């Protein structure tokens, strides 16, 4: 056995570990660790570290991420300050003060988000662009959404860039700006991600921009009021993801071969996705039935689709075709459904069981529901529970997530069917709260009662049918205080559910 060293021997060989730890201060850490710590602080707090000592004076100045917004520069919790009470002059002054002290080296991301800024402040914004160029910024975000309609949007200065200084930029997001001379975007030879939000750009200007982005992998455009068509004059071989949202005049989208992900939100328009598409997300109020759209209107040119997300209102009950198509490659189906009741609901949640047979290799199923009326939870007086016979076992489904489970009869029948036929099921989560599909803040005390009803029905019937221990019923307890729509759900309703029920 090794002989234990005496205190004297330890003192002779060096200071005790305890004494070293007591003498160690944060400033004694290596610079790379200090830089990492400071980079995680809000920009205002990071600047304040310079007041600690001379050693700390310049540590924050090599911060790689510069994010300027009302919250990061001005907002203080409990101060009562609103964004409208802060003038553009104060914001500009604080941004300039930070950039003046920054080393201007190694900037990875620069983000400026402040809605009151517009073209009258071009002199200051141009100066920030010049800083981004000089510091070789890789990701640039200018977001001025929320301007007054009378304000002229800031004109982005493509002319400040050239082939040498534009090669560092890899990602750019522009919100509420005007794009003049967008052909100069060809200097961004390494631009892989481009997002345009509420920008003034015509069809031809956008076509020219995309033509000159040879290595673009992601392109997103939203809230563009001038755009009527979106296509490129030649295939963008590197483009893998396209996201289009709320462009009211858009009528045509031409999709190139090679695209893997398409996200579309807005008025339903004809889509002809390429056969290479793997991930499709569509959100539209024009779709009246998810079953009707998927089996009759969804393009049949999607043999390799692996993930499908659909958000729509459920207004009518669709009839399946005699020989419905099979999605043999589909692994993940996500439905976000708003069951709207005009007078009497004409839909049946149990119909969604058809997706199990249509997608025999599906591994993950999400059904997110919300109902804009007060539903009635299932009771035996409503009749016996339906089942589908003969039952075809599903041997690949592993995960199921159902939200907005209010305990209605057809909701319970769907959940029971999935539980019975899914032989490989590992987890089924049932949440009474409409945490995903709810599209309005118009929730009141009645909804709190519905959450309790859903919890009770799931506990009584699904737990009883669960012989593998895979069902997890989320209790609408006080943890909803941290989850929207938290403030509307009062703990009073939660006390109705005994812990041992």
Coordinates of C-alpha atoms in Angstrom, one line a residue:
X1 CA 0.0 0.0 0.0
X2 CA 1.4 3.4 -1.0
X3 CA 2.5 5.5 1.9
X4 CA 0.3 8.7 2.5
X5 CA 2.4 11.9 2.2
X6 CA 2.7 14.1 5.2
X7 CA 1.6 17.7 5.2
X8 CA 5.2 18.8 5.2
X9 CA 6.0 16.7 2.1
X10 CA 3.1 18.2 0.3
X11 CA 4.2 21.8 1.2
X12 CA 7.7 21.0 0.1
X13 CA 6.5 19.7 -3.3
X14 CA 4.2 22.6 -3.9
X15 CA 1.1 24.3 -2.5
X16 CA -1.8 22.2 -1.4
X17 CA -4.6 21.9 -4.0
X18 CA -7.1 23.6 -1.7
X19 CA -4.8 26.7 -1.4
X20 CA -4.5 26.8 -5.2
X21 CA -8.2 26.7 -5.7
X22 CA -8.7 29.4 -3.1
X23 CA -6.2 31.6 -4.9
X24 CA -7.6 30.9 -8.4
X25 CA -9.7 33.6 -9.9
X26 CA -11.8 33.8 -13.0
X27 CA -9.3 36.1 -14.7
X28 CA -6.6 33.5 -14.3
X29 CA -8.2 31.2 -16.8
X30 CA -6.7 30.9 -20.3
X31 CA -7.7 33.6 -22.7
X32 CA -9.5 31.2 -25.1
X33 CA -11.8 30.1 -22.2
X34 CA -12.4 33.7 -21.1
X35 CA -13.3 34.6 -24.7
X36 CA -15.7 31.6 -24.8
X37 CA -17.4 32.7 -21.5
X38 CA -17.8 36.3 -22.5
X39 CA -19.2 35.4 -25.9
X40 CA -22.1 33.7 -24.2
X41 CA -23.1 36.9 -22.4
X42 CA -25.6 39.5 -23.9
X43 CA -23.6 42.2 -25.7
X44 CA -24.4 44.8 -23.0
X45 CA -23.1 42.6 -20.2
X46 CA -20.1 41.6 -22.2
X47 CA -19.1 45.2 -22.6
X48 CA -19.5 45.8 -18.9
X49 CA -16.8 43.2 -18.1
X50 CA -14.2 45.8 -19.3
X51 CA -14.8 47.6 -16.0
X52 CA -13.5 44.7 -13.9
X53 CA -9.8 45.4 -14.4
X54 CA -7.2 46.2 -17.0
X55 CA -6.9 42.5 -17.7
X56 CA -10.6 42.3 -18.6
X57 CA -10.5 45.6 -20.6
X58 CA -10.1 44.1 -24.0
X59 CA -11.3 40.5 -23.6
X60 CA -14.8 41.2 -24.9
X61 CA -13.4 43.1 -27.9
X62 CA -12.7 39.8 -29.8
X63 CA -16.3 38.6 -29.4
X64 CA -17.3 36.7 -32.5
X65 CA -21.0 37.2 -32.3
X66 CA -22.4 40.7 -32.3
X67 CA -26.2 40.9 -31.8
X68 CA -27.8 44.3 -31.5
X69 CA -31.4 44.7 -30.7
X70 CA -33.7 46.5 -28.2
X71 CA -33.5 43.6 -25.9
X72 CA -29.7 43.2 -26.0
X73 CA -28.8 46.9 -25.8
X74 CA -31.5 48.7 -23.9
X75 CA -34.1 46.4 -22.3
X76 CA -33.9 45.8 -18.6
X77 CA -36.4 43.6 -16.9
X78 CA -38.8 45.5 -14.7
X79 CA -37.7 48.9 -16.1
X80 CA -41.0 49.4 -17.9
X81 CA -39.2 50.6 -21.0
X82 CA -40.9 49.8 -24.3
X83 CA -39.2 49.7 -27.7
X84 CA -41.2 52.7 -28.9
X85 CA -39.8 54.8 -26.1
X86 CA -36.2 54.4 -27.3
X87 CA -35.3 56.7 -30.1
X88 CA -33.3 55.6 -33.2
X89 CA -30.6 58.0 -32.1
X90 CA -30.0 56.2 -28.8
X91 CA -29.9 52.8 -30.5
X92 CA -27.5 54.0 -33.2
X93 CA -25.3 55.7 -30.6
X94 CA -25.0 52.4 -28.6
X95 CA -24.2 50.3 -31.7
X96 CA -21.5 52.7 -32.8
X97 CA -20.0 52.7 -29.3
X98 CA -19.6 49.0 -29.3
X99 CA -18.3 48.7 -32.8
X100 CA -15.7 51.5 -32.1
X101 CA -14.2 49.4 -29.3
X102 CA -14.4 46.0 -31.0
X103 CA -11.2 44.7 -32.5
X104 CA -12.9 44.1 -35.8
X105 CA -11.3 40.7 -36.1
X106 CA -12.9 37.3 -36.3
X107 CA -16.6 38.3 -36.4
X108 CA -18.6 35.2 -37.2
X109 CA -22.1 36.7 -36.9
X110 CA -23.4 40.3 -36.9
X111 CA -27.1 40.9 -36.3
X112 CA -28.9 44.2 -36.1
X113 CA -32.6 44.1 -35.4
X114 CA -34.5 47.4 -34.8
X115 CA -37.7 48.2 -36.6
X116 CA -37.6 52.1 -36.5
X117 CA -34.5 52.1 -38.8
X118 CA -35.1 53.0 -42.4
X119 CA -33.4 54.9 -45.3
X120 CA -33.0 58.1 -43.4
X121 CA -30.5 56.3 -41.3
X122 CA -28.6 55.0 -44.3
X123 CA -25.4 56.8 -43.3
X124 CA -25.2 54.9 -40.1
X125 CA -26.3 51.6 -41.5
X126 CA -23.8 51.9 -44.3
X127 CA -21.1 52.3 -41.7
X128 CA -22.1 49.1 -40.1
X129 CA -22.0 47.4 -43.4
X130 CA -18.4 48.6 -43.9
X131 CA -17.6 47.2 -40.4
X132 CA -19.0 43.8 -41.5
X133 CA -16.9 43.9 -44.6
X134 CA -13.7 44.9 -42.8
X135 CA -14.2 42.3 -40.1
X136 CA -14.8 39.5 -42.7
X137 CA -18.2 38.7 -41.2
X138 CA -19.5 35.3 -42.2
X139 CA -23.2 35.7 -41.2
X140 CA -25.0 39.1 -41.7
X141 CA -28.5 39.9 -40.5
X142 CA -30.2 43.3 -41.0
X143 CA -33.8 43.1 -39.8
X144 CA -35.8 46.3 -39.8
X145 CA -39.3 44.8 -39.8
X146 CA -42.1 46.9 -38.3
X147 CA -41.4 50.2 -40.0
X148 CA -44.2 52.7 -40.6
X149 CA -45.7 52.3 -44.1
X150 CA -44.6 55.9 -44.9
X151 CA -40.9 55.2 -44.2
X152 CA -38.8 54.5 -47.2
X153 CA -36.9 51.2 -46.6
X154 CA -33.2 51.1 -46.3
X155 CA -31.5 50.4 -49.7
X156 CA -29.0 47.6 -49.2
X157 CA -25.6 48.8 -50.6
X158 CA -24.5 45.9 -52.8
X159 CA -22.1 48.4 -54.4
X160 CA -19.9 48.3 -51.3
X161 CA -19.0 44.7 -52.0
X162 CA -16.5 43.3 -54.5
X163 CA -15.1 39.9 -55.4
X164 CA -12.4 40.2 -52.7
X165 CA -14.4 41.3 -49.7
X166 CA -17.6 39.6 -50.6
X167 CA -16.1 36.1 -50.6
X168 CA -16.2 35.9 -46.8
X169 CA -20.0 36.2 -46.5
X170 CA -21.7 32.8 -46.3
X171 CA -25.2 33.6 -44.8
X172 CA -27.3 36.7 -45.2
X173 CA -30.8 37.7 -43.9
X174 CA -32.4 41.0 -45.0
X175 CA -35.7 42.2 -43.5
X176 CA -37.7 45.3 -44.7
X177 CA -35.0 46.6 -47.0
X178 CA -34.9 47.6 -50.6
X179 CA -32.7 45.7 -53.0
X180 CA -31.2 48.0 -55.6
X181 CA -28.8 46.6 -58.2
X182 CA -29.1 43.1 -56.9
X183 CA -27.0 41.8 -59.8
X184 CA -24.0 42.7 -57.7
X185 CA -24.8 39.8 -55.5
X186 CA -22.5 37.7 -57.7
X187 CA -19.6 38.9 -55.6
X188 CA -20.9 36.7 -52.8
X189 CA -19.2 33.6 -54.3
X190 CA -19.5 31.6 -51.1
X191 CA -23.1 32.6 -50.1
X192 CA -24.8 29.4 -49.0
X193 CA -27.9 30.8 -47.2
X194 CA -30.1 33.7 -48.2
X195 CA -33.3 34.9 -46.5
X196 CA -35.4 37.8 -47.7
X197 CA -38.3 39.1 -45.5
X198 CA -40.7 41.9 -46.5
X199 CA -38.3 43.2 -49.2
X200 CA -39.0 45.2 -52.3
X201 CA -37.9 42.9 -55.1
X202 CA -39.5 42.1 -58.5
X203 CA -39.6 38.8 -60.3
X204 CA -36.8 39.7 -62.6
X205 CA -34.6 41.1 -59.8
X206 CA -35.0 37.9 -57.8
X207 CA -34.3 35.8 -60.8
X208 CA -31.1 37.7 -61.4
X209 CA -30.1 37.3 -57.7
X210 CA -30.6 33.6 -57.7
X211 CA -28.8 33.3 -61.1
X212 CA -25.7 34.7 -59.5
X213 CA -25.8 32.6 -56.3
X214 CA -24.0 29.6 -57.6
X215 CA -23.4 27.8 -54.3
X216 CA -26.7 28.7 -52.6
X217 CA -28.0 25.8 -50.4
X218 CA -30.9 27.5 -48.6
X219 CA -33.2 30.2 -49.9
X220 CA -36.2 31.7 -48.0
X221 CA -38.5 34.5 -48.9
X222 CA -41.6 35.7 -47.0
X223 CA -44.0 38.6 -47.0
X224 CA -42.9 39.9 -50.4
X225 CA -45.8 41.8 -51.8
X226 CA -44.4 42.2 -55.4
X227 CA -43.4 38.7 -56.2
X228 CA -45.7 36.8 -58.7
X229 CA -43.4 34.0 -59.8
X230 CA -40.4 32.3 -58.4
X231 CA -38.1 30.4 -60.7
X232 CA -34.5 30.3 -61.8
X233 CA -33.2 30.4 -65.4
X234 CA -30.9 27.5 -64.7
X235 CA -30.8 24.7 -62.1
X236 CA -29.2 25.6 -58.8
X237 CA -27.4 22.4 -58.3
X238 CA -26.5 23.1 -54.7
X239 CA -30.0 24.4 -53.6
X240 CA -31.3 21.8 -51.1
X241 CA -33.9 23.8 -49.1
X242 CA -36.6 26.3 -50.3
X243 CA -38.9 28.2 -47.9
X244 CA -41.7 30.4 -49.2
X245 CA -44.2 32.1 -46.8
X246 CA -47.0 34.6 -47.2
X247 CA -46.3 36.1 -50.6
X248 CA -49.9 37.1 -51.6
X249 CA -49.4 37.6 -55.3
X250 CA -47.3 34.5 -55.9
X251 CA -48.8 32.2 -58.5
X252 CA -46.0 30.0 -59.8
X253 CA -43.1 28.2 -58.2
X254 CA -40.7 26.4 -60.5
X255 CA -38.7 23.8 -58.6
X256 CA -35.4 22.5 -59.8
X257 CA -34.2 18.9 -59.7
X258 CA -32.0 18.3 -56.6
X259 CA -34.2 20.1 -54.1
X260 CA -34.7 18.1 -50.9
X261 CA -36.8 20.3 -48.6
X262 CA -39.7 22.5 -49.5
X263 CA -41.7 24.6 -46.9
X264 CA -44.6 26.6 -48.2
X265 CA -47.1 28.7 -46.3
X266 CA -49.9 30.8 -47.8
X267 CA -52.6 30.6 -50.5
X268 CA -52.5 27.2 -52.2
X269 CA -50.9 27.2 -55.6
X270 CA -50.0 24.4 -58.0
X271 CA -46.8 22.6 -56.9
X272 CA -44.8 20.2 -58.9
X273 CA -41.9 19.2 -56.6
X274 CA -39.1 17.2 -58.1
X275 CA -38.7 13.6 -57.4
X276 CA -35.6 14.3 -55.3
X277 CA -37.8 15.9 -52.5
X278 CA -37.4 14.3 -49.1
X279 CA -39.1 16.8 -46.8
X280 CA -42.3 18.6 -47.6
X281 CA -44.1 21.1 -45.3
X282 CA -47.4 22.8 -46.5
X283 CA -49.4 25.2 -44.4
X284 CA -52.5 26.7 -46.0
X285 CA -56.0 27.8 -45.0
X286 CA -57.2 26.7 -48.5
X287 CA -56.9 23.0 -47.7
X288 CA -60.2 21.8 -46.2
X289 CA -59.3 18.2 -45.4
X290 CA -55.8 16.8 -44.8
X291 CA -56.9 13.3 -46.1
X292 CA -58.5 14.8 -49.2
X293 CA -55.4 16.8 -50.0
X294 CA -52.8 14.1 -49.3
X295 CA -54.5 11.4 -51.3
X296 CA -56.0 13.3 -54.2
X297 CA -54.1 16.6 -54.6
X298 CA -50.6 16.0 -53.3
X299 CA -48.3 15.6 -56.3
X300 CA -47.8 12.0 -57.1
X301 CA -44.2 12.7 -58.2
X302 CA -42.9 12.2 -54.6
X303 CA -41.8 8.6 -54.5
X304 CA -39.0 9.3 -52.0
X305 CA -40.8 11.6 -49.6
X306 CA -39.5 10.8 -46.1
X307 CA -41.2 13.6 -44.0
X308 CA -44.5 15.3 -44.6
X309 CA -45.9 18.2 -42.5
X310 CA -49.4 19.5 -43.2
X311 CA -51.2 22.3 -41.4
X312 CA -54.7 23.2 -42.3
X313 CA -58.3 23.6 -41.1
X314 CA -60.5 20.5 -41.0
X315 CA -63.8 21.6 -42.4
X316 CA -65.1 18.6 -44.3
X317 CA -64.9 14.8 -44.3
X318 CA -63.1 13.3 -47.3
X319 CA -63.7 10.0 -49.0
X320 CA -60.7 7.9 -49.7
X321 CA -60.1 6.8 -53.3
X322 CA -60.7 3.1 -54.1
X323 CA -57.0 2.5 -54.4
X324 CA -55.2 5.1 -52.3
X325 CA -51.5 5.7 -53.0
X326 CA -48.8 4.3 -50.7
X327 CA -46.0 6.3 -49.3
X328 CA -43.4 3.6 -49.0
X329 CA -40.6 6.0 -48.1
X330 CA -42.5 8.1 -45.6
X331 CA -40.9 7.9 -42.1
X332 CA -42.3 10.9 -40.4
X333 CA -45.9 12.4 -40.7
X334 CA -46.8 15.6 -38.8
X335 CA -50.4 16.8 -38.9
X336 CA -51.4 20.2 -37.4
X337 CA -55.2 20.3 -37.7
X338 CA -57.6 23.0 -36.7
X339 CA -61.1 21.5 -36.3
X340 CA -63.4 24.4 -37.1
X341 CA -67.1 24.0 -36.1
X342 CA -69.4 26.3 -38.1
X343 CA -72.6 24.6 -36.8
X344 CA -72.0 20.9 -36.5
X345 CA -68.6 19.3 -37.0
X346 CA -68.6 17.2 -40.1
X347 CA -65.2 15.6 -39.6
X348 CA -64.0 12.4 -37.9
X349 CA -60.6 12.2 -36.2
X350 CA -60.8 8.4 -36.4
X351 CA -60.4 8.7 -40.2
X352 CA -56.8 9.6 -39.7
X353 CA -56.1 5.9 -39.0
X354 CA -55.9 5.4 -42.8
X355 CA -52.4 6.9 -42.7
X356 CA -51.0 3.9 -40.9
X357 CA -52.0 1.6 -43.8
X358 CA -50.8 4.1 -46.4
X359 CA -47.4 4.5 -44.8
X360 CA -46.3 1.0 -43.8
X361 CA -42.8 2.1 -42.9
X362 CA -43.6 5.2 -40.9
X363 CA -41.6 5.5 -37.7
X364 CA -42.9 8.7 -36.2
X365 CA -46.5 10.0 -36.1
X366 CA -47.5 13.5 -34.8
X367 CA -51.2 14.5 -34.6
X368 CA -51.6 18.0 -33.2
X369 CA -55.2 19.2 -32.9
X370 CA -57.2 22.2 -31.8
X371 CA -60.9 22.7 -31.6
X372 CA -62.5 26.1 -31.6
X373 CA -65.6 24.9 -29.7
X374 CA -66.3 23.2 -26.4
X375 CA -66.1 19.5 -27.1
X376 CA -67.6 16.8 -24.9
X377 CA -65.4 14.1 -23.5
X378 CA -66.3 10.5 -24.1
X379 CA -68.8 8.7 -21.9
X380 CA -70.2 5.2 -22.2
X381 CA -73.6 6.8 -23.0
X382 CA -72.1 7.9 -26.3
X383 CA -72.0 4.3 -27.5
X384 CA -69.3 1.7 -27.9
X385 CA -65.9 2.5 -29.2
X386 CA -65.3 1.7 -32.9
X387 CA -62.4 -0.4 -34.1
X388 CA -61.1 -1.3 -37.6
X389 CA -61.3 -4.9 -38.6
X390 CA -59.4 -6.7 -39.8
X391 CA -56.4 -5.0 -38.1
X392 CA -53.2 -4.9 -40.0
X393 CA -50.3 -4.6 -37.6
X394 CA -47.8 -1.8 -38.2
X395 CA -44.3 -3.1 -37.4
X396 CA -42.3 0.1 -37.9
X397 CA -44.1 2.9 -35.9
X398 CA -42.0 3.7 -32.8
X399 CA -43.0 7.2 -31.6
X400 CA -46.5 8.8 -31.5
X401 CA -47.1 12.4 -30.2
X402 CA -50.7 13.6 -29.9
X403 CA -51.6 17.1 -28.6
X404 CA -55.0 18.8 -28.2
X405 CA -56.4 15.5 -26.9
X406 CA -59.7 16.7 -25.3
X407 CA -61.0 13.2 -24.7
X408 CA -63.6 13.1 -27.5
X409 CA -64.9 9.8 -28.8
X410 CA -63.2 9.9 -32.2
X411 CA -59.9 11.1 -30.6
X412 CA -59.9 8.2 -28.2
X413 CA -60.7 5.7 -31.0
X414 CA -57.8 6.9 -33.0
X415 CA -55.4 6.7 -30.1
X416 CA -56.6 3.2 -29.1
X417 CA -56.2 2.0 -32.7
X418 CA -52.7 3.3 -33.0
X419 CA -51.8 1.7 -29.7
X420 CA -53.2 -1.7 -30.7
X421 CA -51.8 -2.1 -34.1
X422 CA -48.3 -0.7 -33.6
X423 CA -46.3 -3.7 -32.5
X424 CA -42.9 -1.8 -32.4
X425 CA -44.2 1.2 -30.5
X426 CA -41.7 2.6 -27.9
X427 CA -43.5 5.7 -26.7
X428 CA -46.9 7.3 -27.1
X429 CA -47.3 10.8 -25.6
X430 CA -50.7 12.2 -25.0
X431 CA -51.0 15.9 -24.2
X432 CA -54.5 17.5 -23.6
X433 CA -53.1 21.0 -24.4
X434 CA -53.2 22.3 -28.0
X435 CA -49.6 23.5 -27.7
X436 CA -49.0 23.3 -31.5
X437 CA -52.2 23.6 -33.6
X438 CA -53.9 26.4 -31.7
X439 CA -54.0 29.4 -34.0
X440 CA -55.6 32.0 -31.7
X441 CA -55.2 33.4 -28.2
X442 CA -58.9 33.1 -27.7
X443 CA -58.7 30.6 -24.9
X444 CA -60.6 30.8 -21.7
X445 CA -61.7 28.8 -18.6
X446 CA -63.7 26.3 -20.7
X447 CA -60.5 25.2 -22.3
X448 CA -59.0 24.5 -18.9
X449 CA -61.9 22.1 -18.3
X450 CA -61.3 20.4 -21.6
X451 CA -57.6 19.8 -20.7
X452 CA -58.8 18.1 -17.5
X453 CA -61.4 16.0 -19.5
X454 CA -58.7 14.9 -21.9
X455 CA -56.4 13.9 -19.1
X456 CA -59.1 11.9 -17.4
X457 CA -60.2 10.0 -20.6
X458 CA -56.6 9.2 -21.5
X459 CA -55.8 7.9 -18.0
X460 CA -59.0 5.8 -17.9
X461 CA -58.9 4.2 -21.3
X462 CA -55.4 4.4 -22.8
X463 CA -53.6 3.4 -19.6
X464 CA -55.9 0.4 -19.3
X465 CA -55.2 -0.7 -22.9
X466 CA -51.4 -0.1 -22.5
X467 CA -49.8 -3.5 -21.7
X468 CA -46.3 -2.4 -22.6
X469 CA -45.9 0.7 -20.5
X470 CA -45.4 3.0 -23.5
X471 CA -48.2 5.6 -22.9
X472 CA -47.3 8.9 -21.2
X473 CA -50.2 11.1 -20.4
X474 CA -49.2 14.7 -19.7
X475 CA -51.1 16.1 -16.8
X476 CA -52.2 19.7 -17.3
X477 CA -50.6 20.7 -14.0
X478 CA -48.8 23.8 -12.9
X479 CA -46.0 23.3 -15.4
X480 CA -48.3 25.0 -17.9
X481 CA -47.2 28.2 -16.3
X482 CA -44.1 28.0 -18.6
X483 CA -45.9 26.8 -21.7
X484 CA -48.1 28.8 -24.0
X485 CA -51.1 29.2 -23.5
X486 CA -50.1 29.2 -19.9
X487 CA -51.5 32.4 -18.5
X488 CA -55.1 31.6 -19.5
X489 CA -55.1 28.1 -17.8
X490 CA -55.8 28.7 -14.1
X491 CA -54.5 26.2 -11.5
X492 CA -58.1 26.1 -10.2
X493 CA -59.0 23.6 -13.0
X494 CA -55.9 21.5 -12.3
X495 CA -57.0 20.9 -8.7
X496 CA -59.9 18.9 -10.1
X497 CA -57.5 16.1 -11.0
X498 CA -56.4 13.9 -8.1
X499 CA -52.8 12.9 -8.1
X500 CA -53.7 9.2 -7.7
X501 CA -56.5 9.1 -10.3

